[in-house]
Protein backbone atom coordinates (compact mmCIF):
# COMPACT_ATOMS: atom_id res chain seq x y z
CA UNK A 1 0.00 0.00 0.00
CA UNK A 2 1.35 3.39 -0.98
CA UNK A 3 1.48 6.29 1.47
CA UNK A 4 0.30 9.78 0.61
CA UNK A 5 3.88 10.98 0.03
CA UNK A 6 4.59 8.10 -2.31
CA UNK A 7 1.42 8.70 -4.33
CA UNK A 8 2.20 12.41 -4.51
CA UNK A 9 5.67 11.66 -5.90
CA UNK A 10 4.31 9.16 -8.46
CA UNK A 11 1.58 11.56 -9.60
CA UNK A 12 4.24 14.21 -10.13
CA UNK A 13 6.24 11.86 -12.33
CA UNK A 14 3.15 10.79 -14.24
CA UNK A 15 2.15 14.37 -14.98
CA UNK A 16 4.91 14.76 -17.56
CA UNK A 17 4.52 11.24 -18.94
CA UNK A 18 2.40 10.47 -21.99
CA UNK A 19 0.06 7.45 -21.82
CA UNK A 20 1.92 4.31 -22.83
CA UNK A 21 -1.23 2.25 -23.38
CA UNK A 22 -4.68 2.98 -24.73
CA UNK A 23 -7.70 0.80 -24.13
CA UNK A 24 -10.28 0.85 -26.90
CA UNK A 25 -13.21 -1.16 -28.17
CA UNK A 26 -11.32 -4.48 -27.95
CA UNK A 27 -11.57 -4.28 -24.17
CA UNK A 28 -9.58 -6.20 -21.58
CA UNK A 29 -7.79 -9.44 -22.38
CA UNK A 30 -4.98 -11.59 -21.07
CA UNK A 31 -2.74 -10.36 -23.90
CA UNK A 32 -3.42 -6.74 -22.92
CA UNK A 33 -2.48 -7.52 -19.31
CA UNK A 34 0.73 -9.28 -20.39
CA UNK A 35 1.79 -6.22 -22.40
CA UNK A 36 1.16 -3.94 -19.43
CA UNK A 37 2.98 -6.36 -17.12
CA UNK A 38 6.03 -6.38 -19.40
CA UNK A 39 6.11 -2.58 -19.65
CA UNK A 40 5.59 -2.03 -15.93
CA UNK A 41 8.47 -4.40 -15.14
CA UNK A 42 10.83 -2.15 -17.11
CA UNK A 43 9.35 1.27 -16.33
CA UNK A 44 7.73 0.78 -12.91
CA UNK A 45 5.22 3.56 -13.67
CA UNK A 46 2.73 3.26 -16.53
CA UNK A 47 -0.01 5.61 -17.64
CA UNK A 48 -3.05 4.08 -19.38
CA UNK A 49 -5.64 6.08 -21.30
CA UNK A 50 -9.17 4.79 -21.93
CA UNK A 51 -10.51 5.80 -25.33
CA UNK A 52 -14.07 7.02 -25.86
CA UNK A 53 -14.92 3.79 -27.75
CA UNK A 54 -14.28 1.50 -24.78
CA UNK A 55 -17.06 0.24 -22.56
CA UNK A 56 -14.61 -0.36 -19.69
CA UNK A 57 -14.44 2.15 -16.85
CA UNK A 58 -11.28 3.24 -15.04
CA UNK A 59 -12.44 1.36 -11.93
CA UNK A 60 -12.99 -1.85 -13.92
CA UNK A 61 -9.51 -1.55 -15.43
CA UNK A 62 -7.99 -0.98 -11.98
CA UNK A 63 -9.79 -4.05 -10.59
CA UNK A 64 -8.73 -6.13 -13.61
CA UNK A 65 -5.07 -5.24 -13.06
CA UNK A 66 -5.23 -5.84 -9.28
CA UNK A 67 -6.89 -9.25 -9.81
CA UNK A 68 -4.12 -10.37 -12.14
CA UNK A 69 -1.27 -9.03 -9.99
CA UNK A 70 -1.83 -7.84 -6.43
CA UNK A 71 1.57 -6.08 -6.37
CA UNK A 72 0.27 -3.45 -8.80
CA UNK A 73 -0.61 -0.20 -7.02
CA UNK A 74 -2.97 2.45 -8.34
CA UNK A 75 -1.18 5.80 -8.08
CA UNK A 76 -3.91 7.90 -9.66
CA UNK A 77 -7.32 7.72 -11.32
CA UNK A 78 -8.34 10.88 -13.13
CA UNK A 79 -10.98 11.09 -15.81
CA UNK A 80 -10.27 8.36 -18.35
CA UNK A 81 -6.64 7.95 -17.28
CA UNK A 82 -5.12 5.47 -14.86
CA UNK A 83 -1.58 5.60 -13.46
CA UNK A 84 -0.24 2.30 -12.12
CA UNK A 85 2.97 1.52 -10.25
CA UNK A 86 4.77 -1.68 -9.41
CA UNK A 87 8.32 -2.04 -8.15
CA UNK A 88 10.48 -3.93 -10.62
CA UNK A 89 11.93 -7.28 -9.60
CA UNK A 90 15.09 -6.63 -11.60
CA UNK A 91 17.60 -4.35 -9.95
CA UNK A 92 18.68 -2.66 -13.18
CA UNK A 93 15.14 -1.27 -13.66
CA UNK A 94 14.65 -0.11 -10.06
CA UNK A 95 14.96 3.64 -10.55
CA UNK A 96 11.63 4.88 -9.26
CA UNK A 97 11.12 2.21 -6.60
CA UNK A 98 14.29 3.12 -4.69
CA UNK A 99 12.96 6.66 -4.20
CA UNK A 100 9.42 5.46 -3.44
CA UNK A 101 10.78 3.09 -0.78
CA UNK A 102 12.72 5.93 0.89
CA UNK A 103 9.59 8.12 0.93
CA UNK A 104 7.66 5.38 2.71
CA UNK A 105 9.89 5.41 5.77
Backbone as JSON, one array per atom type, in Angstrom:
{
  "sequence": "XXXXXXXXXXXXXXXXXXXXXXXXXXXXXXXXXXXXXXXXXXXXXXXXXXXXXXXXXXXXXXXXXXXXXXXXXXXXXXXXXXXXXXXXXXXXXXXXXXXXXXXXX",
  "N": [[0.84, -1.18, 0.0], [0.57, 2.17, -0.86], [1.83, 5.19, 0.57], [0.65, 8.54, 1.29], [2.65, 10.41, 0.6], [4.2, 8.92, -1.17], [2.37, 8.42, -3.25], [1.93, 11.05, -4.06], [4.46, 11.74, -5.07], [4.64, 9.89, -7.23], [2.46, 10.7, -8.78], [3.37, 13.19, -9.55], [5.53, 12.47, -11.2], [4.11, 11.15, -13.2], [2.68, 13.16, -14.36], [4.13, 14.44, -16.36], [4.44, 12.45, -18.14], [3.52, 10.73, -21.08], [0.6, 8.81, -21.99], [1.2, 5.36, -22.1], [-0.23, 3.17, -22.87], [-3.32, 2.51, -24.53], [-6.73, 1.89, -24.14], [-9.19, 0.5, -26.0], [-12.02, -0.31, -28.06], [-11.66, -3.06, -28.12], [-11.39, -3.97, -25.58], [-10.63, -5.57, -22.38], [-8.11, -8.06, -22.05], [-6.21, -11.1, -21.68], [-3.85, -10.91, -23.11], [-3.55, -8.14, -23.32], [-3.12, -7.51, -20.63], [-0.67, -8.86, -20.24], [1.04, -7.35, -21.86], [1.0, -4.9, -20.52], [2.08, -5.73, -18.09], [4.67, -6.47, -18.86], [5.7, -3.99, -19.67], [5.48, -2.49, -17.31], [7.25, -3.79, -15.69], [9.68, -2.95, -16.67], [9.52, -0.16, -16.61], [8.27, 0.66, -14.26], [6.36, 2.65, -13.69], [3.37, 3.3, -15.22], [1.22, 4.83, -17.52], [-2.13, 4.74, -18.44], [-4.54, 5.22, -20.9], [-8.0, 5.5, -21.42], [-9.92, 5.08, -24.21], [-12.62, 6.82, -25.92], [-14.23, 4.96, -27.17], [-14.28, 2.64, -25.7], [-15.95, 0.35, -23.49], [-15.25, -0.1, -20.99], [-14.68, 0.96, -17.66], [-12.59, 3.19, -15.69], [-12.36, 2.25, -13.09], [-13.03, -0.47, -13.43], [-10.89, -1.3, -15.02], [-8.78, -0.88, -13.2], [-9.47, -2.75, -11.2], [-9.29, -5.1, -12.72], [-6.52, -5.19, -13.28], [-5.48, -5.36, -10.65], [-6.55, -7.83, -9.86], [-5.16, -9.61, -11.47], [-2.53, -9.18, -10.72], [-1.53, -8.65, -7.61], [0.46, -7.0, -6.66], [0.5, -4.69, -8.07], [0.02, -1.25, -7.83], [-2.34, 1.38, -7.58], [-1.72, 4.52, -8.55], [-2.96, 6.83, -9.38], [-6.2, 7.88, -10.38], [-7.81, 9.56, -12.82], [-10.25, 11.13, -14.54], [-10.4, 9.63, -17.64], [-8.06, 8.31, -17.36], [-5.52, 6.23, -16.04], [-3.02, 5.69, -13.65], [-0.54, 3.47, -12.95], [1.58, 1.66, -10.69], [4.35, -0.41, -10.01], [6.87, -1.97, -8.26], [9.89, -2.92, -9.75], [11.19, -6.2, -10.27], [13.71, -6.67, -11.13], [16.91, -5.49, -10.54], [18.26, -3.65, -12.18], [16.28, -2.11, -13.33], [15.17, -0.71, -11.29], [14.59, 2.23, -10.67], [12.69, 4.19, -10.0], [11.46, 2.91, -7.85], [13.34, 2.79, -5.77], [13.41, 5.39, -4.77], [10.73, 5.7, -4.06], [10.52, 3.81, -2.03], [12.19, 4.96, -0.07], [10.69, 7.23, 0.52], [8.58, 6.13, 1.86], [9.33, 5.59, 4.41]],
  "CA": [[0.0, 0.0, 0.0], [1.35, 3.39, -0.98], [1.48, 6.29, 1.47], [0.3, 9.78, 0.61], [3.88, 10.98, 0.03], [4.59, 8.1, -2.31], [1.42, 8.7, -4.33], [2.2, 12.41, -4.51], [5.67, 11.66, -5.9], [4.31, 9.16, -8.46], [1.58, 11.56, -9.6], [4.24, 14.21, -10.13], [6.24, 11.86, -12.33], [3.15, 10.79, -14.24], [2.15, 14.37, -14.98], [4.91, 14.76, -17.56], [4.52, 11.24, -18.94], [2.4, 10.47, -21.99], [0.06, 7.45, -21.82], [1.92, 4.31, -22.83], [-1.23, 2.25, -23.38], [-4.68, 2.98, -24.73], [-7.7, 0.8, -24.13], [-10.28, 0.85, -26.9], [-13.21, -1.16, -28.17], [-11.32, -4.48, -27.95], [-11.57, -4.28, -24.17], [-9.58, -6.2, -21.58], [-7.79, -9.44, -22.38], [-4.98, -11.59, -21.07], [-2.74, -10.36, -23.9], [-3.42, -6.74, -22.92], [-2.48, -7.52, -19.31], [0.73, -9.28, -20.39], [1.79, -6.22, -22.4], [1.16, -3.94, -19.43], [2.98, -6.36, -17.12], [6.03, -6.38, -19.4], [6.11, -2.58, -19.65], [5.59, -2.03, -15.93], [8.47, -4.4, -15.14], [10.83, -2.15, -17.11], [9.35, 1.27, -16.33], [7.73, 0.78, -12.91], [5.22, 3.56, -13.67], [2.73, 3.26, -16.53], [-0.01, 5.61, -17.64], [-3.05, 4.08, -19.38], [-5.64, 6.08, -21.3], [-9.17, 4.79, -21.93], [-10.51, 5.8, -25.33], [-14.07, 7.02, -25.86], [-14.92, 3.79, -27.75], [-14.28, 1.5, -24.78], [-17.06, 0.24, -22.56], [-14.61, -0.36, -19.69], [-14.44, 2.15, -16.85], [-11.28, 3.24, -15.04], [-12.44, 1.36, -11.93], [-12.99, -1.85, -13.92], [-9.51, -1.55, -15.43], [-7.99, -0.98, -11.98], [-9.79, -4.05, -10.59], [-8.73, -6.13, -13.61], [-5.07, -5.24, -13.06], [-5.23, -5.84, -9.28], [-6.89, -9.25, -9.81], [-4.12, -10.37, -12.14], [-1.27, -9.03, -9.99], [-1.83, -7.84, -6.43], [1.57, -6.08, -6.37], [0.27, -3.45, -8.8], [-0.61, -0.2, -7.02], [-2.97, 2.45, -8.34], [-1.18, 5.8, -8.08], [-3.91, 7.9, -9.66], [-7.32, 7.72, -11.32], [-8.34, 10.88, -13.13], [-10.98, 11.09, -15.81], [-10.27, 8.36, -18.35], [-6.64, 7.95, -17.28], [-5.12, 5.47, -14.86], [-1.58, 5.6, -13.46], [-0.24, 2.3, -12.12], [2.97, 1.52, -10.25], [4.77, -1.68, -9.41], [8.32, -2.04, -8.15], [10.48, -3.93, -10.62], [11.93, -7.28, -9.6], [15.09, -6.63, -11.6], [17.6, -4.35, -9.95], [18.68, -2.66, -13.18], [15.14, -1.27, -13.66], [14.65, -0.11, -10.06], [14.96, 3.64, -10.55], [11.63, 4.88, -9.26], [11.12, 2.21, -6.6], [14.29, 3.12, -4.69], [12.96, 6.66, -4.2], [9.42, 5.46, -3.44], [10.78, 3.09, -0.78], [12.72, 5.93, 0.89], [9.59, 8.12, 0.93], [7.66, 5.38, 2.71], [9.89, 5.41, 5.77]],
  "C": [[0.89, 1.24, 0.0], [0.87, 4.44, 0.03], [1.13, 7.52, 0.63], [1.51, 10.42, -0.07], [4.3, 10.23, -1.23], [3.67, 8.36, -3.5], [1.65, 10.09, -4.92], [3.42, 12.43, -5.44], [5.36, 11.0, -7.25], [3.4, 9.98, -9.37], [2.38, 12.67, -10.26], [5.02, 13.69, -11.32], [5.3, 11.6, -13.5], [2.63, 12.01, -14.99], [2.86, 14.69, -16.29], [5.03, 13.57, -18.51], [3.3, 11.11, -19.85], [1.9, 9.05, -21.74], [0.8, 6.45, -22.7], [0.95, 3.33, -23.47], [-2.56, 2.97, -23.55], [-5.59, 1.76, -24.77], [-8.9, 1.25, -24.95], [-11.39, -0.17, -26.9], [-12.92, -2.65, -28.0], [-11.42, -4.92, -26.49], [-10.37, -4.96, -23.52], [-9.37, -7.65, -22.01], [-6.51, -9.83, -21.66], [-3.76, -11.02, -21.79], [-2.48, -8.91, -23.51], [-2.72, -6.65, -21.57], [-1.0, -7.88, -19.42], [1.59, -8.14, -20.94], [2.03, -5.16, -21.32], [2.16, -4.46, -18.42], [4.44, -6.24, -17.57], [6.55, -4.94, -19.33], [6.33, -2.09, -18.22], [6.82, -2.62, -15.25], [9.69, -3.55, -15.49], [10.74, -0.69, -16.69], [8.91, 1.59, -14.91], [6.5, 1.69, -12.8], [4.64, 3.64, -15.07], [1.42, 4.04, -16.48], [-0.86, 4.98, -18.74], [-4.23, 5.01, -19.63], [-6.78, 5.23, -21.85], [-9.81, 5.65, -23.02], [-12.02, 5.91, -25.17], [-14.84, 5.77, -26.31], [-15.0, 2.61, -26.8], [-15.51, 1.53, -23.87], [-16.55, -0.02, -21.14], [-14.41, 0.96, -18.95], [-13.04, 2.07, -16.23], [-11.26, 2.3, -13.83], [-12.37, -0.11, -12.33], [-11.58, -2.23, -14.35], [-8.62, -1.73, -14.2], [-8.22, -2.33, -11.29], [-9.22, -5.2, -11.4], [-7.23, -6.3, -13.36], [-4.74, -5.8, -11.67], [-5.54, -7.33, -9.14], [-5.79, -10.11, -10.41], [-2.78, -10.28, -11.42], [-1.52, -8.1, -8.8], [-0.69, -6.92, -6.01], [1.4, -4.75, -7.1], [-0.48, -2.47, -7.89], [-1.2, 0.86, -7.94], [-2.47, 3.77, -7.75], [-2.18, 6.92, -8.28], [-4.98, 7.44, -10.64], [-7.85, 9.12, -11.57], [-8.98, 10.85, -14.5], [-10.93, 9.71, -16.42], [-8.82, 7.88, -18.36], [-6.35, 7.26, -15.95], [-3.59, 5.41, -14.82], [-1.32, 4.45, -12.49], [1.25, 2.19, -11.86], [3.18, 0.12, -9.72], [6.29, -1.69, -9.4], [8.84, -3.19, -9.0], [11.21, -4.98, -9.79], [13.4, -7.26, -9.98], [15.76, -5.33, -11.13], [17.95, -3.27, -10.96], [17.53, -1.73, -13.59], [14.58, -0.52, -12.45], [15.15, 1.32, -9.89], [13.95, 4.38, -9.69], [11.41, 4.23, -7.9], [12.09, 2.5, -5.47], [13.87, 4.42, -4.0], [11.63, 6.47, -3.46], [9.6, 4.75, -2.1], [11.29, 4.05, 0.3], [11.62, 6.86, 1.4], [8.63, 7.44, 1.89], [8.13, 5.22, 4.13], [9.46, 6.5, 6.7]]
}
